[in-house]
């Protein structure tokens, strides 16, 4: 048996040349990480010597080289013809007798050790695979639920033949690997019973931004091929590494996937070894993993990352029979981990008609002619620069994916095949859009935007957009802190890569409006609602224990994500500042909100929190903030109160915060007040008795000082934060804060719009300027020039 077979527990990363990258990694983990709690199913690998002998015995090496050498990888038809011919040769060939004998002995031992009901996965492992600079994602075959020696021998040949899949030939050519210098090993591994459990993929960084402090996990029912292939939209979890290490609650966010189908073992002996069937709605509408299981997985990912000392891409499976969590593959992450410190930003300059939306992959914008491709036989229709629109992709599509300016799919999550390849190619992709092939017209121009956060959009037409690049390590020093205005938690990791010193304004309104979408009073009074409203709400809160828990948890997730992205810098969270007309637009909102002629100066801010009609809702916000700060340990979160009109309101609202566990000074909590009403500046010193500083809201301050509605086209031309009356009040507020040695920042629009206004604020002695992300670089450089 010597020379043909290596058992996993006898090999490691020094054996890549013998058993390929994937099998070497499995052996490495079994040998070094088992004692640390990482469970990897045992098995064995055929050696590259066995593969080479297979080719030589059947006189295949020269025939393959003669066919491939003149091949033009851009000729899709020639590629397909050559690949099919070579695979046919390998499948028709006989395995050498010595190899068959070695496989028989090894299989019998593995089967005896695994139990009579065990089945096996046969995985491909190439010598140039799973390296730090080449992923070879899905290039070769994996066969599942293989039982019996005869089926094993056939599966081994199928894996050998898959080294010459069209996509594998193209990939090697594009990356400069010689075909006759890449060899294959077949790994034979005991199957984890995730067919009656859960499986998925996890990365030890955020796949879209490269943010290193999190583990990103996807999960769905059944065998993991559905996630890898992109046939299912999985659950998604983001886990914060520092909290894992401290033993604190670590899940930053949860996203419920549709999980419409699952792959199971086939009951029949003949035909396919697996089947795909629908998932019952009650199962699809709950998370496939518990919080404890998510954190258990993330801890295993952390152990693996620390061992390899680089970000990792890991496949895992939860065995539904023994209840154990297993790692079945681990490879280096090869895209975001190599990203440099140059920040590339894309911004749409206009909006168009949205054709579909789904999950954004990457943060770029691409555009071109939409080509709806329903099958691989249409590959020749894709021209360089087209937008590929399809139901889903698989590795056979990679030669044409390289031509696309962007990719749009009906199915798949952020770790599906289309997403992986789009990242590797550096193009935007919108996956899991459900209706792309229906709603996008073939041959029409479209713009694919992944620059707007978690959701990706496909717009009609070629929209104008901007692209900028910045070397963030070369930003000059400033005499003032530059902070960011951030509303969408899904953009937090991306924005954290910009030069910044924290978040000067984190708006709860985005979370409430876009993620929750329901009036908090309706969640508190859920049982009293009409059945139609109950049904609409029930659909949105799927996966959470009850309506109120949904509200608190979603606020907690959003705030915690912002806090983690910018830690240890301060993240100033402004409590909800919806006006009555805005609250009325939420689900069931019209049941609870009054009609006001001028909501801008109506029931909002501190007055709303103190009102009997809203106090319980406000206490839910406090509950979320307390959980983020005290349970999750994000003490960099500070609390900001908007629209506080009077000193009595200041006294009452700070007392209410203290009643709800948010006492000023407790656990270093700072309370900041929005300075946006003339009374705030006039009585600045008195207001500061209740707060640790001001954050100036120049928008509302300007409207109230000048007595105008900037949304009225009749007087909007008079709106200008640079008006002398406005500047005088702002100067008073800044001076009062400086006199008491307290924080004073600005989070209004003016510094983003007017660099000279930002310069004036610095001259007045402001502590920080909080900017919209698209103006950070320009304003920073402008202020640096002014300093010179």
Short mmCIF file of N, CA and C in Angstrom, two decimals, residues 668-787:
data_model
loop_
_atom_site.label_atom_id
_atom_site.label_comp_id
_atom_site.label_asym_id
_atom_site.label_seq_id
_atom_site.Cartn_x
_atom_site.Cartn_y
_atom_site.Cartn_z
N UNK A 668 -18.56 54.65 32.59
CA UNK A 668 -17.98 55.66 31.69
C UNK A 668 -18.94 56.14 30.60
N UNK A 669 -20.23 56.05 30.86
CA UNK A 669 -21.20 56.51 29.85
C UNK A 669 -21.22 58.03 29.76
N UNK A 670 -21.05 58.53 28.52
CA UNK A 670 -21.23 59.95 28.25
C UNK A 670 -22.58 60.18 27.60
N UNK A 671 -23.29 61.19 28.07
CA UNK A 671 -24.54 61.63 27.45
C UNK A 671 -24.27 62.91 26.68
N UNK A 672 -24.61 62.89 25.40
CA UNK A 672 -24.42 64.05 24.53
C UNK A 672 -25.79 64.59 24.16
N UNK A 673 -25.91 65.90 24.02
CA UNK A 673 -27.18 66.49 23.58
C UNK A 673 -27.00 67.10 22.19
N UNK A 674 -27.97 66.85 21.33
CA UNK A 674 -27.98 67.55 20.05
C UNK A 674 -28.24 69.04 20.32
N UNK A 675 -27.36 69.88 19.82
CA UNK A 675 -27.55 71.33 19.92
C UNK A 675 -28.11 71.79 18.59
N UNK A 676 -29.43 71.90 18.50
CA UNK A 676 -30.07 72.15 17.21
C UNK A 676 -31.25 73.11 17.30
N UNK A 677 -31.49 73.62 18.50
CA UNK A 677 -32.58 74.57 18.73
C UNK A 677 -31.94 75.83 19.29
N UNK A 678 -32.37 77.02 18.89
CA UNK A 678 -31.74 78.24 19.41
C UNK A 678 -31.63 78.27 20.93
N UNK A 679 -32.64 77.72 21.63
CA UNK A 679 -32.59 77.72 23.10
C UNK A 679 -31.38 76.94 23.61
N UNK A 680 -30.95 75.92 22.87
CA UNK A 680 -29.80 75.13 23.28
C UNK A 680 -28.53 75.98 23.32
N UNK A 681 -28.35 76.85 22.34
CA UNK A 681 -27.16 77.70 22.29
C UNK A 681 -27.26 78.86 23.26
N UNK A 682 -28.44 79.45 23.35
CA UNK A 682 -28.63 80.60 24.25
C UNK A 682 -28.40 80.19 25.71
N UNK A 683 -28.88 78.99 26.08
CA UNK A 683 -28.73 78.48 27.45
C UNK A 683 -27.71 77.33 27.48
N UNK A 684 -26.68 77.45 26.70
CA UNK A 684 -25.72 76.34 26.56
C UNK A 684 -25.13 75.92 27.89
N UNK A 685 -24.71 76.86 28.70
CA UNK A 685 -24.06 76.49 29.96
C UNK A 685 -25.02 75.77 30.88
N UNK A 686 -26.29 76.18 30.88
CA UNK A 686 -27.29 75.52 31.73
C UNK A 686 -27.59 74.10 31.23
N UNK A 687 -27.72 73.92 29.92
CA UNK A 687 -27.98 72.58 29.37
C UNK A 687 -26.80 71.64 29.68
N UNK A 688 -25.59 72.19 29.68
CA UNK A 688 -24.41 71.36 29.91
C UNK A 688 -24.32 70.83 31.33
N UNK A 689 -25.16 71.33 32.23
CA UNK A 689 -25.21 70.75 33.57
C UNK A 689 -25.75 69.31 33.53
N UNK A 690 -26.51 68.99 32.47
CA UNK A 690 -27.14 67.67 32.36
C UNK A 690 -26.41 66.75 31.38
N UNK A 691 -25.48 67.31 30.60
CA UNK A 691 -24.86 66.54 29.52
C UNK A 691 -23.33 66.70 29.52
N UNK A 692 -22.67 65.79 28.83
CA UNK A 692 -21.21 65.80 28.75
C UNK A 692 -20.71 66.49 27.50
N UNK A 693 -21.61 67.09 26.76
CA UNK A 693 -21.19 67.81 25.58
C UNK A 693 -22.32 67.97 24.60
N UNK A 694 -22.01 68.67 23.52
CA UNK A 694 -22.99 68.95 22.46
C UNK A 694 -22.54 68.32 21.15
N UNK A 695 -23.52 67.95 20.35
CA UNK A 695 -23.29 67.66 18.94
C UNK A 695 -24.21 68.58 18.16
N UNK A 696 -23.62 69.48 17.42
CA UNK A 696 -24.41 70.51 16.75
C UNK A 696 -25.12 69.92 15.53
N UNK A 697 -26.41 70.12 15.45
CA UNK A 697 -27.19 69.76 14.28
C UNK A 697 -27.48 71.00 13.47
N UNK A 698 -26.65 71.27 12.49
CA UNK A 698 -26.74 72.56 11.79
C UNK A 698 -27.98 72.66 10.91
N UNK A 699 -28.55 71.53 10.49
CA UNK A 699 -29.74 71.60 9.63
C UNK A 699 -30.92 72.22 10.35
N UNK A 700 -31.31 71.57 11.47
CA UNK A 700 -32.46 72.09 12.22
C UNK A 700 -32.15 73.46 12.82
N UNK A 701 -30.92 73.68 13.28
CA UNK A 701 -30.57 74.98 13.85
C UNK A 701 -30.79 76.09 12.82
N UNK A 702 -30.39 75.86 11.60
CA UNK A 702 -30.54 76.88 10.56
C UNK A 702 -32.02 77.14 10.28
N UNK A 703 -32.82 76.09 10.18
CA UNK A 703 -34.25 76.27 9.92
C UNK A 703 -34.91 77.08 11.03
N UNK A 704 -34.54 76.80 12.28
CA UNK A 704 -35.21 77.44 13.40
C UNK A 704 -34.69 78.85 13.66
N UNK A 705 -33.42 79.08 13.35
CA UNK A 705 -32.88 80.43 13.49
C UNK A 705 -33.46 81.36 12.43
N UNK A 706 -33.53 80.83 11.18
CA UNK A 706 -34.01 81.67 10.08
C UNK A 706 -35.51 81.58 9.87
N UNK A 707 -36.17 80.68 10.62
CA UNK A 707 -37.62 80.57 10.53
C UNK A 707 -38.10 80.13 9.17
N UNK A 708 -37.45 79.13 8.60
CA UNK A 708 -37.87 78.66 7.28
C UNK A 708 -37.85 77.14 7.21
N UNK A 709 -38.63 76.64 6.26
CA UNK A 709 -38.69 75.20 6.00
C UNK A 709 -37.87 74.94 4.75
N UNK A 710 -36.74 74.25 4.90
CA UNK A 710 -35.86 74.07 3.75
C UNK A 710 -36.48 73.14 2.71
N UNK A 711 -37.55 72.41 3.07
CA UNK A 711 -38.22 71.55 2.10
C UNK A 711 -39.26 72.31 1.27
N UNK A 712 -39.47 73.58 1.61
CA UNK A 712 -40.40 74.40 0.83
C UNK A 712 -39.65 75.07 -0.30
N UNK A 713 -40.06 74.77 -1.52
CA UNK A 713 -39.35 75.33 -2.67
C UNK A 713 -39.48 76.85 -2.74
N UNK A 714 -40.44 77.40 -1.99
CA UNK A 714 -40.65 78.85 -2.02
C UNK A 714 -39.57 79.61 -1.25
N UNK A 715 -39.01 78.97 -0.21
CA UNK A 715 -38.02 79.66 0.62
C UNK A 715 -36.71 78.89 0.75
N UNK A 716 -36.62 77.73 0.11
CA UNK A 716 -35.44 76.87 0.28
C UNK A 716 -34.15 77.59 -0.12
N UNK A 717 -34.23 78.55 -1.05
CA UNK A 717 -33.02 79.25 -1.51
C UNK A 717 -32.40 80.10 -0.40
N UNK A 718 -33.17 80.37 0.66
CA UNK A 718 -32.65 81.17 1.77
C UNK A 718 -31.92 80.32 2.82
N UNK A 719 -32.03 79.00 2.69
CA UNK A 719 -31.42 78.10 3.67
C UNK A 719 -29.91 78.09 3.48
N UNK A 720 -29.15 78.50 4.52
CA UNK A 720 -27.69 78.53 4.43
C UNK A 720 -27.11 78.53 5.84
N UNK A 721 -26.42 77.45 6.19
CA UNK A 721 -25.83 77.33 7.53
C UNK A 721 -24.76 78.39 7.78
N UNK A 722 -24.27 79.03 6.69
CA UNK A 722 -23.22 80.04 6.84
C UNK A 722 -23.77 81.42 7.17
N UNK A 723 -25.08 81.52 7.34
CA UNK A 723 -25.70 82.80 7.69
C UNK A 723 -25.10 83.30 9.01
N UNK A 724 -24.82 84.60 9.12
CA UNK A 724 -24.18 85.14 10.33
C UNK A 724 -24.95 84.83 11.62
N UNK A 725 -26.28 84.83 11.57
CA UNK A 725 -27.06 84.55 12.78
C UNK A 725 -26.85 83.11 13.24
N UNK A 726 -26.80 82.21 12.28
CA UNK A 726 -26.57 80.80 12.62
C UNK A 726 -25.18 80.63 13.19
N UNK A 727 -24.19 81.23 12.54
CA UNK A 727 -22.81 81.08 12.99
C UNK A 727 -22.61 81.68 14.39
N UNK A 728 -23.34 82.74 14.68
CA UNK A 728 -23.19 83.35 16.01
C UNK A 728 -23.67 82.39 17.10
N UNK A 729 -24.80 81.72 16.87
CA UNK A 729 -25.31 80.77 17.85
C UNK A 729 -24.38 79.56 17.97
N UNK A 730 -23.85 79.08 16.85
CA UNK A 730 -22.93 77.95 16.91
C UNK A 730 -21.67 78.34 17.67
N UNK A 731 -21.19 79.52 17.45
CA UNK A 731 -20.01 80.00 18.15
C UNK A 731 -20.25 80.05 19.66
N UNK A 732 -21.44 80.48 20.06
CA UNK A 732 -21.80 80.52 21.48
C UNK A 732 -21.76 79.10 22.08
N UNK A 733 -22.33 78.13 21.36
CA UNK A 733 -22.37 76.76 21.86
C UNK A 733 -20.95 76.18 21.99
N UNK A 734 -20.12 76.41 20.98
CA UNK A 734 -18.74 75.90 21.02
C UNK A 734 -17.97 76.52 22.18
N UNK A 735 -18.13 77.83 22.36
CA UNK A 735 -17.41 78.52 23.43
C UNK A 735 -17.82 78.00 24.80
N UNK A 736 -19.12 77.71 24.99
CA UNK A 736 -19.60 77.20 26.28
C UNK A 736 -19.00 75.83 26.59
N UNK A 737 -18.93 74.98 25.57
CA UNK A 737 -18.34 73.65 25.77
C UNK A 737 -16.85 73.75 26.09
N UNK A 738 -16.15 74.62 25.38
CA UNK A 738 -14.71 74.78 25.62
C UNK A 738 -14.47 75.34 27.03
N UNK A 739 -15.33 76.23 27.44
CA UNK A 739 -15.20 76.84 28.77
C UNK A 739 -15.32 75.79 29.87
N UNK A 740 -16.21 74.79 29.64
CA UNK A 740 -16.42 73.74 30.64
C UNK A 740 -15.60 72.48 30.33
N UNK A 741 -14.73 72.57 29.32
CA UNK A 741 -13.88 71.44 28.93
C UNK A 741 -14.73 70.21 28.58
N UNK A 742 -15.79 70.44 27.80
CA UNK A 742 -16.67 69.35 27.40
C UNK A 742 -16.62 69.16 25.88
N UNK A 743 -17.06 67.99 25.47
CA UNK A 743 -17.05 67.64 24.04
C UNK A 743 -17.97 68.57 23.25
N UNK A 744 -17.55 68.96 22.07
CA UNK A 744 -18.43 69.65 21.14
C UNK A 744 -18.05 69.24 19.72
N UNK A 745 -19.01 68.68 19.03
CA UNK A 745 -18.82 68.28 17.65
C UNK A 745 -19.97 68.77 16.80
N UNK A 746 -19.88 68.50 15.53
CA UNK A 746 -20.98 68.84 14.63
C UNK A 746 -21.26 67.64 13.74
N UNK A 747 -22.54 67.33 13.56
CA UNK A 747 -22.90 66.18 12.73
C UNK A 747 -23.91 66.58 11.65
N UNK A 748 -24.04 67.88 11.42
CA UNK A 748 -24.95 68.35 10.39
C UNK A 748 -24.35 68.24 9.00
N UNK A 749 -25.10 68.66 8.01
CA UNK A 749 -24.69 68.52 6.61
C UNK A 749 -23.65 69.56 6.19
N UNK A 750 -23.65 70.71 6.86
CA UNK A 750 -22.87 71.85 6.38
C UNK A 750 -21.39 71.56 6.15
N UNK A 751 -20.66 70.92 7.09
CA UNK A 751 -19.23 70.69 6.83
C UNK A 751 -18.98 69.78 5.63
N UNK A 752 -19.94 68.90 5.33
CA UNK A 752 -19.81 68.05 4.15
C UNK A 752 -20.00 68.85 2.88
N UNK A 753 -20.90 69.83 2.93
CA UNK A 753 -21.21 70.61 1.73
C UNK A 753 -20.24 71.76 1.49
N UNK A 754 -19.76 72.37 2.58
CA UNK A 754 -18.97 73.60 2.45
C UNK A 754 -17.63 73.46 3.18
N UNK A 755 -16.56 73.18 2.47
CA UNK A 755 -15.26 73.05 3.13
C UNK A 755 -14.86 74.30 3.91
N UNK A 756 -15.24 75.50 3.41
CA UNK A 756 -14.87 76.72 4.13
C UNK A 756 -15.59 76.81 5.47
N UNK A 757 -16.80 76.22 5.54
CA UNK A 757 -17.54 76.19 6.81
C UNK A 757 -16.83 75.26 7.79
N UNK A 758 -16.34 74.13 7.28
CA UNK A 758 -15.57 73.22 8.12
C UNK A 758 -14.34 73.93 8.68
N UNK A 759 -13.68 74.73 7.84
CA UNK A 759 -12.49 75.47 8.28
C UNK A 759 -12.86 76.48 9.37
N UNK A 760 -13.99 77.15 9.21
CA UNK A 760 -14.45 78.11 10.24
C UNK A 760 -14.70 77.40 11.57
N UNK A 761 -15.28 76.19 11.53
CA UNK A 761 -15.55 75.44 12.75
C UNK A 761 -14.25 75.11 13.49
N UNK A 762 -13.21 74.75 12.72
CA UNK A 762 -11.91 74.46 13.34
C UNK A 762 -11.37 75.71 14.01
N UNK A 763 -11.52 76.84 13.35
CA UNK A 763 -11.04 78.11 13.93
C UNK A 763 -11.76 78.44 15.23
N UNK A 764 -13.03 78.02 15.33
CA UNK A 764 -13.81 78.27 16.55
C UNK A 764 -13.42 77.33 17.69
N UNK A 765 -12.68 76.27 17.36
CA UNK A 765 -12.24 75.35 18.41
C UNK A 765 -13.11 74.13 18.59
N UNK A 766 -13.84 73.72 17.56
CA UNK A 766 -14.70 72.55 17.67
C UNK A 766 -13.85 71.28 17.87
N UNK A 767 -14.38 70.31 18.64
CA UNK A 767 -13.61 69.09 18.96
C UNK A 767 -13.58 68.13 17.78
N UNK A 768 -14.73 67.97 17.12
CA UNK A 768 -14.79 67.00 16.03
C UNK A 768 -15.77 67.45 14.96
N UNK A 769 -15.52 66.99 13.75
CA UNK A 769 -16.43 67.22 12.63
C UNK A 769 -16.83 65.86 12.10
N UNK A 770 -18.13 65.60 12.10
CA UNK A 770 -18.63 64.30 11.63
C UNK A 770 -19.20 64.47 10.23
N UNK A 771 -18.68 63.67 9.29
CA UNK A 771 -18.95 63.89 7.87
C UNK A 771 -19.64 62.70 7.23
N UNK A 772 -20.34 62.95 6.13
CA UNK A 772 -20.83 61.86 5.30
C UNK A 772 -19.63 61.18 4.64
N UNK A 773 -19.72 59.88 4.44
CA UNK A 773 -18.55 59.11 4.00
C UNK A 773 -17.98 59.59 2.66
N UNK A 774 -18.83 60.11 1.78
CA UNK A 774 -18.33 60.48 0.46
C UNK A 774 -17.59 61.82 0.46
N UNK A 775 -17.59 62.53 1.61
CA UNK A 775 -16.87 63.81 1.66
C UNK A 775 -15.68 63.78 2.63
N UNK A 776 -15.44 62.64 3.27
CA UNK A 776 -14.39 62.56 4.28
C UNK A 776 -13.03 62.93 3.70
N UNK A 777 -12.66 62.29 2.60
CA UNK A 777 -11.33 62.49 2.05
C UNK A 777 -11.12 63.94 1.61
N UNK A 778 -12.09 64.46 0.86
CA UNK A 778 -11.94 65.83 0.33
C UNK A 778 -11.87 66.85 1.47
N UNK A 779 -12.77 66.71 2.48
CA UNK A 779 -12.77 67.67 3.59
C UNK A 779 -11.48 67.56 4.39
N UNK A 780 -11.04 66.34 4.63
CA UNK A 780 -9.79 66.13 5.38
C UNK A 780 -8.62 66.83 4.67
N UNK A 781 -8.49 66.61 3.38
CA UNK A 781 -7.39 67.20 2.64
C UNK A 781 -7.52 68.72 2.57
N UNK A 782 -8.76 69.22 2.46
CA UNK A 782 -8.97 70.66 2.43
C UNK A 782 -8.52 71.30 3.74
N UNK A 783 -8.88 70.67 4.86
CA UNK A 783 -8.48 71.21 6.16
C UNK A 783 -6.97 71.14 6.34
N UNK A 784 -6.36 70.09 5.82
CA UNK A 784 -4.90 69.97 5.91
C UNK A 784 -4.22 71.08 5.12
N UNK A 785 -4.76 71.39 3.94
CA UNK A 785 -4.20 72.49 3.13
C UNK A 785 -4.36 73.82 3.85
N UNK A 786 -5.52 74.00 4.51
CA UNK A 786 -5.76 75.24 5.23
C UNK A 786 -4.77 75.40 6.38
N UNK A 787 -4.43 74.28 7.04
CA UNK A 787 -3.44 74.33 8.13
C UNK A 787 -2.08 74.78 7.62
#
